[in-house]
Tab-separated table of C-alpha atoms in Angstrom:
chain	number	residue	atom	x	y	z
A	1	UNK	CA	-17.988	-11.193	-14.543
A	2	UNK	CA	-16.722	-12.296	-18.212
A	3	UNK	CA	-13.993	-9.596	-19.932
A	4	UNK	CA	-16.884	-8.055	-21.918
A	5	UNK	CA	-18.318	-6.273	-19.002
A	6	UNK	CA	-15.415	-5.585	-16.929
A	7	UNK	CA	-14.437	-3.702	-20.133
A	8	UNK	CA	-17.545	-2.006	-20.374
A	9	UNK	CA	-17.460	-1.184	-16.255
A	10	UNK	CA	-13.605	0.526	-16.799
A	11	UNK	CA	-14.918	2.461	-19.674
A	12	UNK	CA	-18.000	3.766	-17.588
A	13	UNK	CA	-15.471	4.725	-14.504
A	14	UNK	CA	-13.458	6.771	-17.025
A	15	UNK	CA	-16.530	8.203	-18.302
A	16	UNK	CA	-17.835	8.902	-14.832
A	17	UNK	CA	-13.828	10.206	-14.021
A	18	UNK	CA	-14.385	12.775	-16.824
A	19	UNK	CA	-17.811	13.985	-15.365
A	20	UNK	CA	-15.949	14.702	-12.050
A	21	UNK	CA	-17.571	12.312	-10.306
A	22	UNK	CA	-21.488	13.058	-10.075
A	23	UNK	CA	-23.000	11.602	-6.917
A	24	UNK	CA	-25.432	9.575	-8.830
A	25	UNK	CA	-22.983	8.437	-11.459
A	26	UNK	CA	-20.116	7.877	-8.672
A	27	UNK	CA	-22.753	5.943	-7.177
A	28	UNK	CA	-23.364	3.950	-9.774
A	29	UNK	CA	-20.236	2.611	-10.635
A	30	UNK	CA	-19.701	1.707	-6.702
A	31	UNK	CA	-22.893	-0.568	-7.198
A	32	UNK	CA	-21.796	-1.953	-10.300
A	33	UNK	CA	-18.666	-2.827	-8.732
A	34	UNK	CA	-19.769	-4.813	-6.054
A	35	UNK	CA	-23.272	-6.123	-8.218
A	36	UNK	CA	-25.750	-4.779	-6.014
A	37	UNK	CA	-28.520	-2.893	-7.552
A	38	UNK	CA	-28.719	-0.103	-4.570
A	39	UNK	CA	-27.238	1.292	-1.612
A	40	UNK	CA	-27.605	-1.159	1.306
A	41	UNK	CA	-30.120	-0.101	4.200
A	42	UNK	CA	-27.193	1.084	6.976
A	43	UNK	CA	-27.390	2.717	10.519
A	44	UNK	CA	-24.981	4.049	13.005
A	45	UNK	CA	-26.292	1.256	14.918
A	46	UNK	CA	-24.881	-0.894	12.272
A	47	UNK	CA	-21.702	0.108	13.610
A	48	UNK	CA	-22.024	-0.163	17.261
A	49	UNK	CA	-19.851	-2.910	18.505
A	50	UNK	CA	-18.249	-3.623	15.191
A	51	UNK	CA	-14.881	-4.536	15.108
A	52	UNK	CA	-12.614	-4.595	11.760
A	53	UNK	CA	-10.950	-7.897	11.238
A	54	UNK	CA	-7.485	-8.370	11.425
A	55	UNK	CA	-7.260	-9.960	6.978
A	56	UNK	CA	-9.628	-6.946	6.184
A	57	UNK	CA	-7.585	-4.370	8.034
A	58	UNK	CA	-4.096	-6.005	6.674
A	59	UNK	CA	-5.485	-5.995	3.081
A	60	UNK	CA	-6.342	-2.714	3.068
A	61	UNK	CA	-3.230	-1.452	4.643
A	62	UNK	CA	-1.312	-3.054	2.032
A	63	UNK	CA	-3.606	-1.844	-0.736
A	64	UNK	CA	-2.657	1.747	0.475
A	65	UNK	CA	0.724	0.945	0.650
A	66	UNK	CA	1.255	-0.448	-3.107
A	67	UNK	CA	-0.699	2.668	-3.828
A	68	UNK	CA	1.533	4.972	-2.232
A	69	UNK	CA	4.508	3.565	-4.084
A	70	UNK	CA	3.742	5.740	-6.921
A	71	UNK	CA	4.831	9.022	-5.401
A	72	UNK	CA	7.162	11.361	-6.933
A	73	UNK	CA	10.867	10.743	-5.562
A	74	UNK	CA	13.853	12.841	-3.640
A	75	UNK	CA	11.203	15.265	-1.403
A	76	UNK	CA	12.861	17.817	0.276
A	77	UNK	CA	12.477	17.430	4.743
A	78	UNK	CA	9.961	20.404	5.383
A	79	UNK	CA	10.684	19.691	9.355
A	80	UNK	CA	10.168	17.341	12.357
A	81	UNK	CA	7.865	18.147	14.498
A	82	UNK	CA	7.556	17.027	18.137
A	83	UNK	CA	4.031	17.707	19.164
A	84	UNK	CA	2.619	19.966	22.062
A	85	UNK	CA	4.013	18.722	25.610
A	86	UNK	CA	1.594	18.085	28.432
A	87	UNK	CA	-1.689	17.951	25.929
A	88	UNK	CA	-1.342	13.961	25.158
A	89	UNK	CA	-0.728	10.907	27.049
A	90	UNK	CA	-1.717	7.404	27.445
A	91	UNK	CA	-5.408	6.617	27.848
A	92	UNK	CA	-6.337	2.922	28.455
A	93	UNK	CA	-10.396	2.706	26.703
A	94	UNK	CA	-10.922	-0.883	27.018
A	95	UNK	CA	-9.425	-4.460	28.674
A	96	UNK	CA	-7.990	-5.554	24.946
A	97	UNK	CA	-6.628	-1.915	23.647
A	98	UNK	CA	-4.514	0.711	24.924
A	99	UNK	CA	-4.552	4.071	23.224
A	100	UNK	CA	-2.115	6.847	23.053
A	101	UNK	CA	-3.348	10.345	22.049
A	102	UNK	CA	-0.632	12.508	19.813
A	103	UNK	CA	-1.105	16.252	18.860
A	104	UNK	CA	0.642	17.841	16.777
A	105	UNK	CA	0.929	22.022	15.941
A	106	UNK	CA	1.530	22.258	12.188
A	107	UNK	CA	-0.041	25.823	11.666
A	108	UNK	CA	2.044	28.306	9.620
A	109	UNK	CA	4.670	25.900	9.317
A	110	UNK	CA	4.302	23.974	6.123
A	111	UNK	CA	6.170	25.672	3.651
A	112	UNK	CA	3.250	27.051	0.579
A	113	UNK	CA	3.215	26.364	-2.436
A	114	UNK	CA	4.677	22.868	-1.389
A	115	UNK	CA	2.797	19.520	-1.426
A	116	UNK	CA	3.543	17.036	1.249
A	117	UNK	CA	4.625	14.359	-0.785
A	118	UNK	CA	5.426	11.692	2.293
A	119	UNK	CA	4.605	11.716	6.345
A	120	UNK	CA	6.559	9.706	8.531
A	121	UNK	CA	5.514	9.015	12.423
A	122	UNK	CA	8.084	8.057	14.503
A	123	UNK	CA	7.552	6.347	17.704
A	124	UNK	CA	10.088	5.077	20.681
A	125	UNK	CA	9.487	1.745	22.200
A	126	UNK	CA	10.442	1.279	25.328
A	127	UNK	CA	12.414	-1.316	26.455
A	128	UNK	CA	10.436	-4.355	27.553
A	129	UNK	CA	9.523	-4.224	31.620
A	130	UNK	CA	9.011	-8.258	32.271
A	131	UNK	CA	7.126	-7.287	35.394
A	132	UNK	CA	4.244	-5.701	32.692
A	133	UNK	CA	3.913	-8.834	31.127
A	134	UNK	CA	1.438	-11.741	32.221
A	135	UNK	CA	2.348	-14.426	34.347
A	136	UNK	CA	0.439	-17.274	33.156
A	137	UNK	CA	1.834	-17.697	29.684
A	138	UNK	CA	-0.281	-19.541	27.445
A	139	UNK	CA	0.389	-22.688	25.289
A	140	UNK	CA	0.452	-20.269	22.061
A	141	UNK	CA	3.240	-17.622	22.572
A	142	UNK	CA	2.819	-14.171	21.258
A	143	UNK	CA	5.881	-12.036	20.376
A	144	UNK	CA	3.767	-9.123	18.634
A	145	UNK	CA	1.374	-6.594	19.264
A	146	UNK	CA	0.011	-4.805	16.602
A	147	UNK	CA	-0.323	-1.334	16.835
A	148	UNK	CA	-2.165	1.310	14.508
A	149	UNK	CA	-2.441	5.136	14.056
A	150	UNK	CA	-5.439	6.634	13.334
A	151	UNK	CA	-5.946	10.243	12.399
A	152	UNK	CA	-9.061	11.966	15.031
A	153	UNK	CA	-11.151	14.661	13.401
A	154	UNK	CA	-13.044	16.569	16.121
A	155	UNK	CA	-16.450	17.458	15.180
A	156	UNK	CA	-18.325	20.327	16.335
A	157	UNK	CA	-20.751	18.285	18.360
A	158	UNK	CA	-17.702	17.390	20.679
A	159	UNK	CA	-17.409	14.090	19.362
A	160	UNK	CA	-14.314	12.074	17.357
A	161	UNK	CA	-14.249	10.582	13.874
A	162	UNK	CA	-11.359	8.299	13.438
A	163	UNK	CA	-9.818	7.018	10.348
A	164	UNK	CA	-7.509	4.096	10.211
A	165	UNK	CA	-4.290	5.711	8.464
A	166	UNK	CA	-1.534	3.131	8.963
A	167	UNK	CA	-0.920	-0.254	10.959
A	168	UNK	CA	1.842	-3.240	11.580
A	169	UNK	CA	3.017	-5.922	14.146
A	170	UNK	CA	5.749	-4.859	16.253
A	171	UNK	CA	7.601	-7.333	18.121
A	172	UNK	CA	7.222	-7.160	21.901
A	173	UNK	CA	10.853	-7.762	23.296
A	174	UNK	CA	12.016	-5.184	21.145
A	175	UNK	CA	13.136	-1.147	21.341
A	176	UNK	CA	14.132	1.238	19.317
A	177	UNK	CA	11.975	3.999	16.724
A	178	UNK	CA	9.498	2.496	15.244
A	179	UNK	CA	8.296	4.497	11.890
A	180	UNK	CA	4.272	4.575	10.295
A	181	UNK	CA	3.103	6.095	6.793
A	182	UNK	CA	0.933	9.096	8.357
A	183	UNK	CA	0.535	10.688	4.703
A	184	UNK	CA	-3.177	10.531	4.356
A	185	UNK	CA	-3.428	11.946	7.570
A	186	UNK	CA	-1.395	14.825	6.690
A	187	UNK	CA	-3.929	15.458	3.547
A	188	UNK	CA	-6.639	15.044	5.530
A	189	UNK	CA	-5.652	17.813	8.261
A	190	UNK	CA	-4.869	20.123	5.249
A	191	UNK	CA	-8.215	19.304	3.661
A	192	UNK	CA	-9.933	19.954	7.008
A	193	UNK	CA	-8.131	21.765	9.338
A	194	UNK	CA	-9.560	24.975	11.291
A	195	UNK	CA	-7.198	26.534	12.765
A	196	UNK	CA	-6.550	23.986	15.154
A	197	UNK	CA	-3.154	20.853	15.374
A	198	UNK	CA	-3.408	17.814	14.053
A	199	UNK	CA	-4.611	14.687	16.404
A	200	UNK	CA	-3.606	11.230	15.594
A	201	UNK	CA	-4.185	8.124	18.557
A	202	UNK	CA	-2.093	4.754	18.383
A	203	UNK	CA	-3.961	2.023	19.348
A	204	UNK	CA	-1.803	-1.183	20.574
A	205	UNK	CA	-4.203	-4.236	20.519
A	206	UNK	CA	-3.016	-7.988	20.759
A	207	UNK	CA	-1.894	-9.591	17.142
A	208	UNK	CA	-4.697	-11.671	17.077
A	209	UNK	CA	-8.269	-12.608	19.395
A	210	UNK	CA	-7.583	-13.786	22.755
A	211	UNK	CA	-6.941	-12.750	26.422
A	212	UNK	CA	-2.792	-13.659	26.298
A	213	UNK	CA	-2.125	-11.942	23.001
A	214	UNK	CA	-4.175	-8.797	24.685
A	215	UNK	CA	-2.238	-9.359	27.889
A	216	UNK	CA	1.126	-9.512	26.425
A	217	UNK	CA	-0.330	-6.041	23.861
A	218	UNK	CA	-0.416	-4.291	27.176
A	219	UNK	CA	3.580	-4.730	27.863
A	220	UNK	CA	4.012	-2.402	24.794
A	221	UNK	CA	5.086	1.078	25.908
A	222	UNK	CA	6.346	4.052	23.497
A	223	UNK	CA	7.531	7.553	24.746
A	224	UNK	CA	4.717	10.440	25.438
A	225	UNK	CA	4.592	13.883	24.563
A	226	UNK	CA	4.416	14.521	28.057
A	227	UNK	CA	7.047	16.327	29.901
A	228	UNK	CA	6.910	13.787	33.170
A	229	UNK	CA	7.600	11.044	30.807
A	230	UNK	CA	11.600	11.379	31.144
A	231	UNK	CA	12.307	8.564	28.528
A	232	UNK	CA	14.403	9.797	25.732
A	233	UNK	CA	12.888	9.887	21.797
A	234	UNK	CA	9.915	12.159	22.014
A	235	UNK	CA	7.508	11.081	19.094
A	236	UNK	CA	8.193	12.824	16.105
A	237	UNK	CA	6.349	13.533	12.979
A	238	UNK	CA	8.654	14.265	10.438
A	239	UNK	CA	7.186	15.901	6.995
A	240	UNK	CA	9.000	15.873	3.147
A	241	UNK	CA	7.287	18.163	0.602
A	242	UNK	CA	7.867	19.472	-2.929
A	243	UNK	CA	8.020	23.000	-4.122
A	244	UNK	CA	5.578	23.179	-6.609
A	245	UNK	CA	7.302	25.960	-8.570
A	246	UNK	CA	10.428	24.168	-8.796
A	247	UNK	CA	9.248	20.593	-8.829
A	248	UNK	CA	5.321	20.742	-10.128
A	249	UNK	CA	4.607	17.931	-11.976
A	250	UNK	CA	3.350	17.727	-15.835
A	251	UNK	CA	0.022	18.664	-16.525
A	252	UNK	CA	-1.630	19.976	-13.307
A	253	UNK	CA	-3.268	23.157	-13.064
A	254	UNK	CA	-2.232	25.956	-11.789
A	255	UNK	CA	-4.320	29.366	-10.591
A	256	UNK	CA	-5.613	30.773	-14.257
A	257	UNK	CA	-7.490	27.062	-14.640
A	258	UNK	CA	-9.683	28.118	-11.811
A	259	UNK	CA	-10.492	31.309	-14.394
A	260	UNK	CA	-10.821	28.870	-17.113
A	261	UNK	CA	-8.160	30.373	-19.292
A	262	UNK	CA	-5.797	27.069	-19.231
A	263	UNK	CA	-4.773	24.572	-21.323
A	264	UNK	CA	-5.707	20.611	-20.397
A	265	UNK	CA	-4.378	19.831	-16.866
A	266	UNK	CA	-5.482	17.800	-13.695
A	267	UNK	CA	-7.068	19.718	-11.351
A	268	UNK	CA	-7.912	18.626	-7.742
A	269	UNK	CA	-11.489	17.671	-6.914
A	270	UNK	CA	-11.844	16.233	-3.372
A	271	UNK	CA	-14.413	13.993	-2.936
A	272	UNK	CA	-15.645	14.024	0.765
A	273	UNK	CA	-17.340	10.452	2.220
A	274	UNK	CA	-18.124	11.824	4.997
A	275	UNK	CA	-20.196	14.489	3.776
A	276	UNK	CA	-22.356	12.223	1.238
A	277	UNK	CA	-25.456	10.859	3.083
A	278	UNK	CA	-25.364	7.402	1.404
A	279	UNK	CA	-21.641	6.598	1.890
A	280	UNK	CA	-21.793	7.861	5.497
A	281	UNK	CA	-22.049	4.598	7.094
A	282	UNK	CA	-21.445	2.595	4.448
A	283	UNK	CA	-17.614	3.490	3.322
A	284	UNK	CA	-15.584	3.186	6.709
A	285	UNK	CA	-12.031	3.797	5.204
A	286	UNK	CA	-10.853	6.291	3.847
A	287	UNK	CA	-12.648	9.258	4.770
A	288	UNK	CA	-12.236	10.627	1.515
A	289	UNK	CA	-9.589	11.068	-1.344
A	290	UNK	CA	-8.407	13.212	-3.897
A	291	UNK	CA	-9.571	12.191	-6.716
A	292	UNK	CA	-8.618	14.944	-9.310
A	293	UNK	CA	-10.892	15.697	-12.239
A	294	UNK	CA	-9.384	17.168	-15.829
A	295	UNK	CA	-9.987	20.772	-16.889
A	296	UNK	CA	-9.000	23.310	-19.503
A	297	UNK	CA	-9.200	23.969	-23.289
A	298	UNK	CA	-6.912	21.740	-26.211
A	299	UNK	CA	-5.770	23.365	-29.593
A	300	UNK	CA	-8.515	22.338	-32.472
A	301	UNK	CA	-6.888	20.670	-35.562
A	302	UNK	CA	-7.601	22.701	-38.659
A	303	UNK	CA	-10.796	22.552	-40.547
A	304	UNK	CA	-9.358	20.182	-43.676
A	305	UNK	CA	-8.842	17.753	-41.373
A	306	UNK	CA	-12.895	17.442	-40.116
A	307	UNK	CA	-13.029	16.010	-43.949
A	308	UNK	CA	-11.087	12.930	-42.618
A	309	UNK	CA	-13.194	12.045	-39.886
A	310	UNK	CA	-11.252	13.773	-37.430
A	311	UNK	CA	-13.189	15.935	-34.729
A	312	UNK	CA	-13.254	18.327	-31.599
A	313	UNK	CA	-10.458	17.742	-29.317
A	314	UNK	CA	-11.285	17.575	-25.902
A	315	UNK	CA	-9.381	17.245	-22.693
A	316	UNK	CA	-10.079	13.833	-20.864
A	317	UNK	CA	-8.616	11.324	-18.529
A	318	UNK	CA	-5.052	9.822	-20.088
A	319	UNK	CA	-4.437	7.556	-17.110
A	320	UNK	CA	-5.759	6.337	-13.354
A	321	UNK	CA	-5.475	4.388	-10.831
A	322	UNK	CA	-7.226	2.423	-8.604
A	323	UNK	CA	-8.705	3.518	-4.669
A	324	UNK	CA	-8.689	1.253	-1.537
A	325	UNK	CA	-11.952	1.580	0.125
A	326	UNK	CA	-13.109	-0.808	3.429
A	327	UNK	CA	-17.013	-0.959	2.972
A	328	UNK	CA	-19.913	-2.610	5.199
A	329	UNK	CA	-21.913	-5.347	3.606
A	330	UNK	CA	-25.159	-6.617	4.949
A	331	UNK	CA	-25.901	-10.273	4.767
A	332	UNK	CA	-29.103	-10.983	6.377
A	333	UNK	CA	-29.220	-9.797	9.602
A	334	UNK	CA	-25.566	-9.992	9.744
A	335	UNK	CA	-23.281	-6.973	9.019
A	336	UNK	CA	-19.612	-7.354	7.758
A	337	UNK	CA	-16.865	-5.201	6.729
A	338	UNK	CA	-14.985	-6.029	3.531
A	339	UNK	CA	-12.343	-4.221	1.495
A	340	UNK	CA	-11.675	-3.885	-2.257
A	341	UNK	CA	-9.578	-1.698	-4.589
A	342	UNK	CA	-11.700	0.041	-6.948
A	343	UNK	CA	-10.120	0.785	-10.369
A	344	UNK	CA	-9.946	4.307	-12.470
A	345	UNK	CA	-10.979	5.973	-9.374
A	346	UNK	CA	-7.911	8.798	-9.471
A	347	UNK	CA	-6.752	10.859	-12.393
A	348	UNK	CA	-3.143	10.715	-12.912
A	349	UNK	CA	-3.001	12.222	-16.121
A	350	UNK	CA	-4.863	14.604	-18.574
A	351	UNK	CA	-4.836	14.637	-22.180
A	352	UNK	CA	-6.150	15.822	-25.468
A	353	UNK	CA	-8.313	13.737	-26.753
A	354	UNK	CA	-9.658	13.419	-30.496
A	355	UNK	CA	-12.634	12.586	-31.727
A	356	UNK	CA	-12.595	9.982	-34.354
């Protein structure tokens, strides 16, 4: 792609930003993107047996993370919270991955008018039990697991949707808390939450393909939320937030934009890929963002100065940034998963803008 058009593409995402993100014209700039001229043909069976390699899921992971850089500073702790006792435990699904179910009761107990600005998860690793590890040991040692939270939605069907929300290597000989950025699963609960706690899993899985890095994954053990589990260092999830009346930053709306009586601000506008039919099985990560979208009224210049050339100001996208997203891409009869950042995707600020 020379500079001309990936000029022309940024100026169509801000355009598109503006519009609040139509489906068709949302859609368009994905396609653009990633030069395909429409929406691949995808299935749920496209997604049976498919497993997300370790580059894609590490480049992604640190995509989010450079993203999540940007967030305001000094939060204020809103609380630590230490789950529900006897609902979660270990639960082993497969030979190479061990999974850990967390819940966590959050109703009522967010402070309002905050924002949760940063999510921590804190998990105890046990110390290492040598009998738990293999006894063959192979000609390649392993000395990490990797191990990755994912934030469970329960649908009304009785069924799970995950989404991957944060994952690392930990070493295997070592204890102590172990900490994992749980912030978009925070969003997402308050996005979608009905009435009900917040479920994450960990999954431990080897650090790379093989039996002996699985084997040795297994030998990983944190703390439980439940009560027979007598091993000090409960897991915690400990919450920082922002009162918006003290803190709130510049130019986002507050309740009269909603009545259309404001000035320019940013005003959230969630955009939901689980709920649009053609990114259902095509966008795996993340479930959906906020994406913001500006709103409100700017102060006209007076008339004389329409002589000039100047015209109608109108309140538009200032700045953005870019969004993560881990996508399927079919190749012949072959399906793979890929990830990308895509830029101008999030409003960060709102402006006046003038014509001319």
């Amino acid at each position: 792609m020379d500079l001309r058009c990936a000029w022309m593409l940024c100026v169509l995402c801000l355009v598109l930003t503006v519009q609040a993100f139509t489906q068709e014209g949302f859609k368009e700039v994905l396609l653009k993107q990633l030069g395909l001229s429409e929406i691949p043909k995808l299935h749920k069976r496209d997604l049976a047996d498919l497993v997300i390699p370790d580059h894609v899921k590490n480049k992604y992971i640190s995509m989010l993370k450079r993203q999540r850089v940007k967030r305001r500073a000094l939060p204020s702790l809103a609380g630590i919270f230490r789950g529900m006792p006897g609902n979660a435990g270990e639960v082993p699904y497969s030979d190479t991955t061990t999974r850990q179910n967390l819940i966590f009761d959050m109703e009522g107990r967010i402070p309002k008018n905050s924002e949760v600005t940063m999510a921590e998860l804190k998990l105890f690793k046990k110390p290492l039990d040598r009998a738990n590890l293999p006894a063959k040991q192979s000609h390649r040692p392993v000395s990490n697991a990797r191990v990755s939270v994912y934030w469970v939605q329960r649908q009304h069907d009785g069924t799970n949707r995950t989404s991957l929300i944060d994952s690392r290597l930990v070493p295997i000989r070592e204890s102590g808390w172990k900490n994992f950025d749980v912030t978009q699963a925070v969003h997402y609960w308050l996005r979608n939450k009905r009435q009900e706690p917040m479920f994450l899993e960990v999954w431990i899985e080897g650090e790379r393909v093989g039996s002996h890095a699985s084997e040795m994954a297994k030998a990983v053990r944190f703390t439980s939320q439940d009560p027979k589990d007598k091993a000090l260092g409960k897991p915690e999830l400990v919450l920082y937030t922002l009162n918006l009346e003290d803190y709130e930053g510049p130019g986002d709306c507050r309740e009269e934009a909603m009545l259309g009586k404001s000035t320019c601000c940013r005003q959230k506008h969630y955009v939901n890929f689980r709920e649009l039919s053609w990114t259902r099985y095509w966008i795996i990560e993340p479930a959906g963002y906020q994406a913001y979208r500006c709103s409100g009224g700017c102060l006209q210049p007076p008339s004389p100065l329409w002589h000039f050339g100047y015209g109608e100001r109108t309140c538009a996208v200032a700045e953005s940034s870019s969004l993560p997203i881990m996508y399927l891409v079919k190749r012949g009869n072959r399906t793979e998963i890929e990830a990308a950042e895509f830029p101008n995707m999030i409003v960060e600020r709102c402006s006046c803008i003038t014509d001319g």
